[in-house]
Amino acid sequence: MFTLINLRKHGRTSISPRKRFRAISRRWQWYWMLIIGTCGGISGLSTVDVDRYFLPELPFALTNFFWFLMLPATMAAVWESVRHWGSWQERQMLDIPENRRALRDDDRRTKIELTIPLVFYFFFWMNFLLVIPRSWGSFEKQRDLNQSNLIAAPAATDIRFKLAAFLLFGGWLTTIYSLQHSIYHYISHEKGVRNRFIALIRNIPAKFVLTLFLSLVMIGYIAAISFYFPISPLNINAKLEFIYPLGWGPIALILLCYEIAGYMNLNEDRELLRQRRLHDLAADEEIGYTRKPRWWSRLHGDNKIASMQERITANVSEVGGGVPTTRELERGMKMEDIPSSSRDKRDTSHPIRIIEAPRTAVDITNSRHLAYEGRFRDNPTRHRDSEASSVTQVDSEQGASTISTFSISVPPQQIRSMLDV
């Protein structure tokens, strides 16, 4: 449950992710911890049935199978936490514009960072292939002492378990090198082996000190049980004072350490936004600029954040559209008061146009009114013909000075009965 809470907390994104810094990078640690918790739960439930069975059978094999699955998964969780911590240091460094030129994408540092994960997961999968795919039924044959010494003990201390322990130690060394690489390139920049070692001890986070030490204890116990069968969990009569403190204890403490660190640390995107605000404040102080508070824009109309409808209305009123406002009417009155030589010439040269527009509108209104009344007369055809002739006569009197000619011709309507009326 705590792992899911931390996964939700640190897996959220508040900034659009760059190609190199995906959100999946910070989630892998918590994914591996979920796998560890699942395997541990199944192994613990199977342990209950081990005591219920009189002879070692399937529950004994299931308990050890899922316990051995937890070992490389725990080392992978430690590796992913260290690798992502280095990626987080690089992201913080690249977020400052002055440092972007110092970190190129085609240098030796980038090639090493692409190669290190391949090396670790080579050790991881080799350990998995050497331990997991095997006949686990041979460990059930411990019904007496002779059977245990002849079958179970040689199977638990074969060459595959020995190589798997050293491969897991190779993954631990790869994790240490990745941590030193990140500290050298993103924090200390020390030269020389001695100075780099001192910088590693000085700048390593506290959680990595604990988890790397606990994982080393876990690997040491794995190597020990591959040579000495009496303390191995594969032995049905093994001593519990070795199994739980050295086998289960480091794994549980590693999970607890990461859960506490995940609860205390902030989300990386929010932390990056906080650092950007601090960087902007420092840059403003250098140039002597005092940034106004947030309430400043709310009290000033020019800086007020308006809605889309308010913006459209403001744009329309600015260009003179929409319903005439008092400001627009005053502007029109002022423009009419200004004498213009071109406007006077145009008005004197064509005086008829000013008078013709009202006359045309009046003629159209009268013609429509007459056409409407003609429907209720006994002889509408003759009246409409006279209307058309009168309109044509008015148009002919206007002559060439008229802007547009209107002709109204309505088809005759014959009234057969009073129902048509």
PDB file of C-alpha atoms in Angstrom, residues 144-324:
ATOM      1  CA  ASP A 144      15.807 -38.332   6.118  1.00  0.00           C
ATOM      2  CA  LEU A 145      19.386 -37.271   6.721  1.00  0.00           C
ATOM      3  CA  ASN A 146      20.923 -39.490   4.043  1.00  0.00           C
ATOM      4  CA  GLN A 147      18.489 -38.293   1.377  1.00  0.00           C
ATOM      5  CA  SER A 148      19.196 -34.690   2.332  1.00  0.00           C
ATOM      6  CA  ASN A 149      22.964 -35.134   2.106  1.00  0.00           C
ATOM      7  CA  LEU A 150      22.870 -37.081  -1.156  1.00  0.00           C
ATOM      8  CA  ILE A 151      20.251 -35.114  -3.153  1.00  0.00           C
ATOM      9  CA  ALA A 152      19.255 -31.774  -1.614  1.00  0.00           C
ATOM     10  CA  ALA A 153      22.687 -30.572  -0.428  1.00  0.00           C
ATOM     11  CA  PRO A 154      24.507 -31.049  -3.775  1.00  0.00           C
ATOM     12  CA  ALA A 155      21.627 -29.363  -5.630  1.00  0.00           C
ATOM     13  CA  ALA A 156      21.676 -26.356  -3.258  1.00  0.00           C
ATOM     14  CA  THR A 157      25.447 -25.850  -3.538  1.00  0.00           C
ATOM     15  CA  ASP A 158      26.021 -26.504  -7.223  1.00  0.00           C
ATOM     16  CA  ILE A 159      28.046 -24.287  -9.542  1.00  0.00           C
ATOM     17  CA  ARG A 160      24.991 -22.410 -10.765  1.00  0.00           C
ATOM     18  CA  PHE A 161      24.200 -20.979  -7.324  1.00  0.00           C
ATOM     19  CA  LYS A 162      27.838 -19.961  -6.862  1.00  0.00           C
ATOM     20  CA  LEU A 163      27.996 -18.157 -10.214  1.00  0.00           C
ATOM     21  CA  ALA A 164      24.638 -16.492  -9.579  1.00  0.00           C
ATOM     22  CA  ALA A 165      25.916 -15.003  -6.313  1.00  0.00           C
ATOM     23  CA  PHE A 166      28.996 -13.527  -8.010  1.00  0.00           C
ATOM     24  CA  LEU A 167      26.901 -12.175 -10.869  1.00  0.00           C
ATOM     25  CA  LEU A 168      24.689 -10.390  -8.363  1.00  0.00           C
ATOM     26  CA  PHE A 169      27.835  -8.943  -6.809  1.00  0.00           C
ATOM     27  CA  GLY A 170      28.813  -7.715 -10.285  1.00  0.00           C
ATOM     28  CA  GLY A 171      25.491  -5.873 -10.447  1.00  0.00           C
ATOM     29  CA  TRP A 172      26.263  -4.304  -7.059  1.00  0.00           C
ATOM     30  CA  LEU A 173      29.648  -3.070  -8.315  1.00  0.00           C
ATOM     31  CA  THR A 174      27.934  -1.634 -11.405  1.00  0.00           C
ATOM     32  CA  THR A 175      25.581   0.286  -9.128  1.00  0.00           C
ATOM     33  CA  ILE A 176      28.535   1.717  -7.184  1.00  0.00           C
ATOM     34  CA  TYR A 177      30.204   2.817 -10.415  1.00  0.00           C
ATOM     35  CA  SER A 178      26.998   4.479 -11.624  1.00  0.00           C
ATOM     36  CA  LEU A 179      26.748   6.389  -8.338  1.00  0.00           C
ATOM     37  CA  GLN A 180      30.365   7.549  -8.605  1.00  0.00           C
ATOM     38  CA  HIS A 181      29.821   8.548 -12.239  1.00  0.00           C
ATOM     39  CA  SER A 182      26.814  10.716 -11.357  1.00  0.00           C
ATOM     40  CA  ILE A 183      28.587  12.420  -8.451  1.00  0.00           C
ATOM     41  CA  TYR A 184      31.657  13.163 -10.569  1.00  0.00           C
ATOM     42  CA  HIS A 185      29.816  14.674 -13.551  1.00  0.00           C
ATOM     43  CA  TYR A 186      26.955  16.493 -11.816  1.00  0.00           C
ATOM     44  CA  ILE A 187      28.211  17.444  -8.336  1.00  0.00           C
ATOM     45  CA  SER A 188      31.924  17.353  -7.531  1.00  0.00           C
ATOM     46  CA  HIS A 189      33.994  17.288 -10.803  1.00  0.00           C
ATOM     47  CA  GLU A 190      37.021  16.077  -8.854  1.00  0.00           C
ATOM     48  CA  LYS A 191      40.126  14.736 -10.602  1.00  0.00           C
ATOM     49  CA  GLY A 192      42.099  11.718  -9.496  1.00  0.00           C
ATOM     50  CA  VAL A 193      41.082   8.420  -7.946  1.00  0.00           C
ATOM     51  CA  ARG A 194      41.628   9.545  -4.363  1.00  0.00           C
ATOM     52  CA  ASN A 195      39.672  12.774  -4.794  1.00  0.00           C
ATOM     53  CA  ARG A 196      36.820  10.959  -6.522  1.00  0.00           C
ATOM     54  CA  PHE A 197      36.602   8.445  -3.689  1.00  0.00           C
ATOM     55  CA  ILE A 198      36.488  11.241  -1.124  1.00  0.00           C
ATOM     56  CA  ALA A 199      33.795  13.029  -3.166  1.00  0.00           C
ATOM     57  CA  LEU A 200      31.816   9.782  -3.335  1.00  0.00           C
ATOM     58  CA  ILE A 201      31.890   9.363   0.438  1.00  0.00           C
ATOM     59  CA  ARG A 202      31.065  13.026   1.015  1.00  0.00           C
ATOM     60  CA  ASN A 203      28.181  13.445  -1.457  1.00  0.00           C
ATOM     61  CA  ILE A 204      26.450  10.069  -1.351  1.00  0.00           C
ATOM     62  CA  PRO A 205      22.840  10.334  -0.067  1.00  0.00           C
ATOM     63  CA  ALA A 206      22.105   8.713   3.272  1.00  0.00           C
ATOM     64  CA  LYS A 207      19.494   6.339   1.868  1.00  0.00           C
ATOM     65  CA  PHE A 208      22.031   4.888  -0.566  1.00  0.00           C
ATOM     66  CA  VAL A 209      24.506   4.292   2.246  1.00  0.00           C
ATOM     67  CA  LEU A 210      21.928   2.107   3.981  1.00  0.00           C
ATOM     68  CA  THR A 211      20.509   0.332   0.933  1.00  0.00           C
ATOM     69  CA  LEU A 212      23.894  -0.432  -0.624  1.00  0.00           C
ATOM     70  CA  PHE A 213      25.176  -1.818   2.667  1.00  0.00           C
ATOM     71  CA  LEU A 214      22.062  -3.937   3.194  1.00  0.00           C
ATOM     72  CA  SER A 215      22.175  -5.240  -0.363  1.00  0.00           C
ATOM     73  CA  LEU A 216      25.827  -6.182   0.143  1.00  0.00           C
ATOM     74  CA  VAL A 217      24.852  -8.128   3.278  1.00  0.00           C
ATOM     75  CA  MET A 218      22.153  -9.895   1.256  1.00  0.00           C
ATOM     76  CA  ILE A 219      24.633 -10.829  -1.482  1.00  0.00           C
ATOM     77  CA  GLY A 220      27.122 -12.070   1.102  1.00  0.00           C
ATOM     78  CA  TYR A 221      24.485 -14.359   2.594  1.00  0.00           C
ATOM     79  CA  ILE A 222      23.620 -15.708  -0.865  1.00  0.00           C
ATOM     80  CA  ALA A 223      27.267 -16.464  -1.519  1.00  0.00           C
ATOM     81  CA  ALA A 224      27.580 -18.151   1.879  1.00  0.00           C
ATOM     82  CA  ILE A 225      24.595 -20.481   1.388  1.00  0.00           C
ATOM     83  CA  SER A 226      25.925 -21.507  -2.031  1.00  0.00           C
ATOM     84  CA  PHE A 227      28.954 -23.015  -0.215  1.00  0.00           C
ATOM     85  CA  TYR A 228      27.528 -23.973   3.182  1.00  0.00           C
ATOM     86  CA  PHE A 229      24.245 -25.922   3.167  1.00  0.00           C
ATOM     87  CA  PRO A 230      23.357 -25.950   6.932  1.00  0.00           C
ATOM     88  CA  ILE A 231      22.492 -22.192   6.925  1.00  0.00           C
ATOM     89  CA  SER A 232      20.643 -22.288   3.610  1.00  0.00           C
ATOM     90  CA  PRO A 233      16.856 -21.770   3.483  1.00  0.00           C
ATOM     91  CA  LEU A 234      16.830 -24.768   1.130  1.00  0.00           C
ATOM     92  CA  ASN A 235      17.676 -26.928   4.143  1.00  0.00           C
ATOM     93  CA  ILE A 236      14.544 -28.118   5.926  1.00  0.00           C
ATOM     94  CA  ASN A 237      16.447 -28.140   9.237  1.00  0.00           C
ATOM     95  CA  ALA A 238      18.266 -24.836   8.768  1.00  0.00           C
ATOM     96  CA  LYS A 239      18.866 -22.477  11.680  1.00  0.00           C
ATOM     97  CA  LEU A 240      16.323 -19.654  11.730  1.00  0.00           C
ATOM     98  CA  GLU A 241      18.777 -17.243  13.387  1.00  0.00           C
ATOM     99  CA  PHE A 242      20.598 -17.118  10.050  1.00  0.00           C
ATOM    100  CA  ILE A 243      17.666 -17.179   7.646  1.00  0.00           C
ATOM    101  CA  TYR A 244      15.588 -14.274   8.949  1.00  0.00           C
ATOM    102  CA  PRO A 245      18.292 -11.748   9.964  1.00  0.00           C
ATOM    103  CA  LEU A 246      20.440 -12.323   6.854  1.00  0.00           C
ATOM    104  CA  GLY A 247      17.899 -13.547   4.309  1.00  0.00           C
ATOM    105  CA  TRP A 248      14.705 -11.618   5.014  1.00  0.00           C
ATOM    106  CA  GLY A 249      16.005  -8.759   7.171  1.00  0.00           C
ATOM    107  CA  PRO A 250      18.012  -6.846   4.522  1.00  0.00           C
ATOM    108  CA  ILE A 251      15.174  -7.020   2.009  1.00  0.00           C
ATOM    109  CA  ALA A 252      12.611  -5.718   4.497  1.00  0.00           C
ATOM    110  CA  LEU A 253      14.925  -2.903   5.648  1.00  0.00           C
ATOM    111  CA  ILE A 254      15.654  -1.839   2.062  1.00  0.00           C
ATOM    112  CA  LEU A 255      11.938  -1.550   1.369  1.00  0.00           C
ATOM    113  CA  LEU A 256      11.391   0.378   4.603  1.00  0.00           C
ATOM    114  CA  CYS A 257      14.232   2.776   3.799  1.00  0.00           C
ATOM    115  CA  TYR A 258      12.854   3.568   0.349  1.00  0.00           C
ATOM    116  CA  GLU A 259       9.317   4.008   1.663  1.00  0.00           C
ATOM    117  CA  ILE A 260      10.473   6.573   4.236  1.00  0.00           C
ATOM    118  CA  ALA A 261      12.613   8.394   1.670  1.00  0.00           C
ATOM    119  CA  GLY A 262       9.733   8.468  -0.799  1.00  0.00           C
ATOM    120  CA  TYR A 263       7.447   9.912   1.862  1.00  0.00           C
ATOM    121  CA  MET A 264       9.937  12.663   2.771  1.00  0.00           C
ATOM    122  CA  ASN A 265      11.069  13.661  -0.717  1.00  0.00           C
ATOM    123  CA  LEU A 266       9.002  15.941  -2.943  1.00  0.00           C
ATOM    124  CA  ASN A 267       7.735  15.237  -6.418  1.00  0.00           C
ATOM    125  CA  GLU A 268      10.530  16.023  -8.859  1.00  0.00           C
ATOM    126  CA  ASP A 269       8.458  18.190 -11.180  1.00  0.00           C
ATOM    127  CA  ARG A 270       7.237  20.337  -8.299  1.00  0.00           C
ATOM    128  CA  GLU A 271      10.743  20.565  -6.911  1.00  0.00           C
ATOM    129  CA  LEU A 272      11.999  21.679 -10.316  1.00  0.00           C
ATOM    130  CA  LEU A 273       9.312  24.366 -10.501  1.00  0.00           C
ATOM    131  CA  ARG A 274      10.336  25.589  -7.051  1.00  0.00           C
ATOM    132  CA  GLN A 275      13.972  25.798  -8.138  1.00  0.00           C
ATOM    133  CA  ARG A 276      12.964  27.749 -11.226  1.00  0.00           C
ATOM    134  CA  ARG A 277      11.105  30.289  -9.102  1.00  0.00           C
ATOM    135  CA  LEU A 278      14.136  30.718  -6.866  1.00  0.00           C
ATOM    136  CA  HIS A 279      16.381  31.104  -9.905  1.00  0.00           C
ATOM    137  CA  ASP A 280      14.074  33.759 -11.370  1.00  0.00           C
ATOM    138  CA  LEU A 281      14.016  35.667  -8.082  1.00  0.00           C
ATOM    139  CA  ALA A 282      17.809  35.612  -7.938  1.00  0.00           C
ATOM    140  CA  ALA A 283      18.017  36.879 -11.531  1.00  0.00           C
ATOM    141  CA  ASP A 284      15.546  39.679 -10.731  1.00  0.00           C
ATOM    142  CA  GLU A 285      17.588  40.736  -7.733  1.00  0.00           C
ATOM    143  CA  GLU A 286      20.723  40.973  -9.864  1.00  0.00           C
ATOM    144  CA  ILE A 287      19.146  43.487 -12.242  1.00  0.00           C
ATOM    145  CA  GLY A 288      17.274  45.290  -9.453  1.00  0.00           C
ATOM    146  CA  TYR A 289      13.789  44.349 -10.593  1.00  0.00           C
ATOM    147  CA  THR A 290      11.065  43.947  -7.992  1.00  0.00           C
ATOM    148  CA  ARG A 291       8.321  41.626  -9.106  1.00  0.00           C
ATOM    149  CA  LYS A 292       4.810  42.745  -8.270  1.00  0.00           C
ATOM    150  CA  PRO A 293       2.628  40.443  -6.153  1.00  0.00           C
ATOM    151  CA  ARG A 294      -0.221  38.437  -7.609  1.00  0.00           C
ATOM    152  CA  TRP A 295      -2.937  40.739  -6.308  1.00  0.00           C
ATOM    153  CA  TRP A 296      -1.473  43.609  -8.355  1.00  0.00           C
ATOM    154  CA  SER A 297      -2.955  42.408 -11.633  1.00  0.00           C
ATOM    155  CA  ARG A 298      -6.368  41.879 -10.056  1.00  0.00           C
ATOM    156  CA  LEU A 299      -6.653  45.509  -8.976  1.00  0.00           C
ATOM    157  CA  HIS A 300      -5.686  47.006 -12.343  1.00  0.00           C
ATOM    158  CA  GLY A 301      -8.072  46.773 -15.255  1.00  0.00           C
ATOM    159  CA  ASP A 302      -5.385  46.685 -17.944  1.00  0.00           C
ATOM    160  CA  ASN A 303      -3.867  43.547 -16.456  1.00  0.00           C
ATOM    161  CA  LYS A 304      -7.150  41.867 -15.591  1.00  0.00           C
ATOM    162  CA  ILE A 305      -7.558  38.419 -17.033  1.00  0.00           C
ATOM    163  CA  ALA A 306     -10.800  38.661 -19.016  1.00  0.00           C
ATOM    164  CA  SER A 307     -12.883  35.887 -20.453  1.00  0.00           C
ATOM    165  CA  MET A 308     -13.072  35.134 -24.161  1.00  0.00           C
ATOM    166  CA  GLN A 309     -16.422  36.957 -24.510  1.00  0.00           C
ATOM    167  CA  GLU A 310     -15.023  40.054 -22.804  1.00  0.00           C
ATOM    168  CA  ARG A 311     -11.984  40.040 -25.080  1.00  0.00           C
ATOM    169  CA  ILE A 312     -14.144  39.811 -28.209  1.00  0.00           C
ATOM    170  CA  THR A 313     -16.373  42.648 -26.971  1.00  0.00           C
ATOM    171  CA  ALA A 314     -13.348  44.811 -26.250  1.00  0.00           C
ATOM    172  CA  ASN A 315     -11.920  44.164 -29.722  1.00  0.00           C
ATOM    173  CA  VAL A 316     -15.247  44.954 -31.415  1.00  0.00           C
ATOM    174  CA  SER A 317     -15.672  48.207 -29.502  1.00  0.00           C
ATOM    175  CA  GLU A 318     -12.094  49.156 -30.290  1.00  0.00           C
ATOM    176  CA  VAL A 319     -12.588  48.884 -34.066  1.00  0.00           C
ATOM    177  CA  GLY A 320     -16.027  50.570 -33.893  1.00  0.00           C
ATOM    178  CA  GLY A 321     -18.355  47.617 -34.334  1.00  0.00           C
ATOM    179  CA  GLY A 322     -21.397  46.596 -32.359  1.00  0.00           C
ATOM    180  CA  VAL A 323     -23.928  48.932 -30.766  1.00  0.00           C
ATOM    181  CA  PRO A 324     -22.821  52.581 -30.982  1.00  0.00           C
TER     182      PRO A 324
END
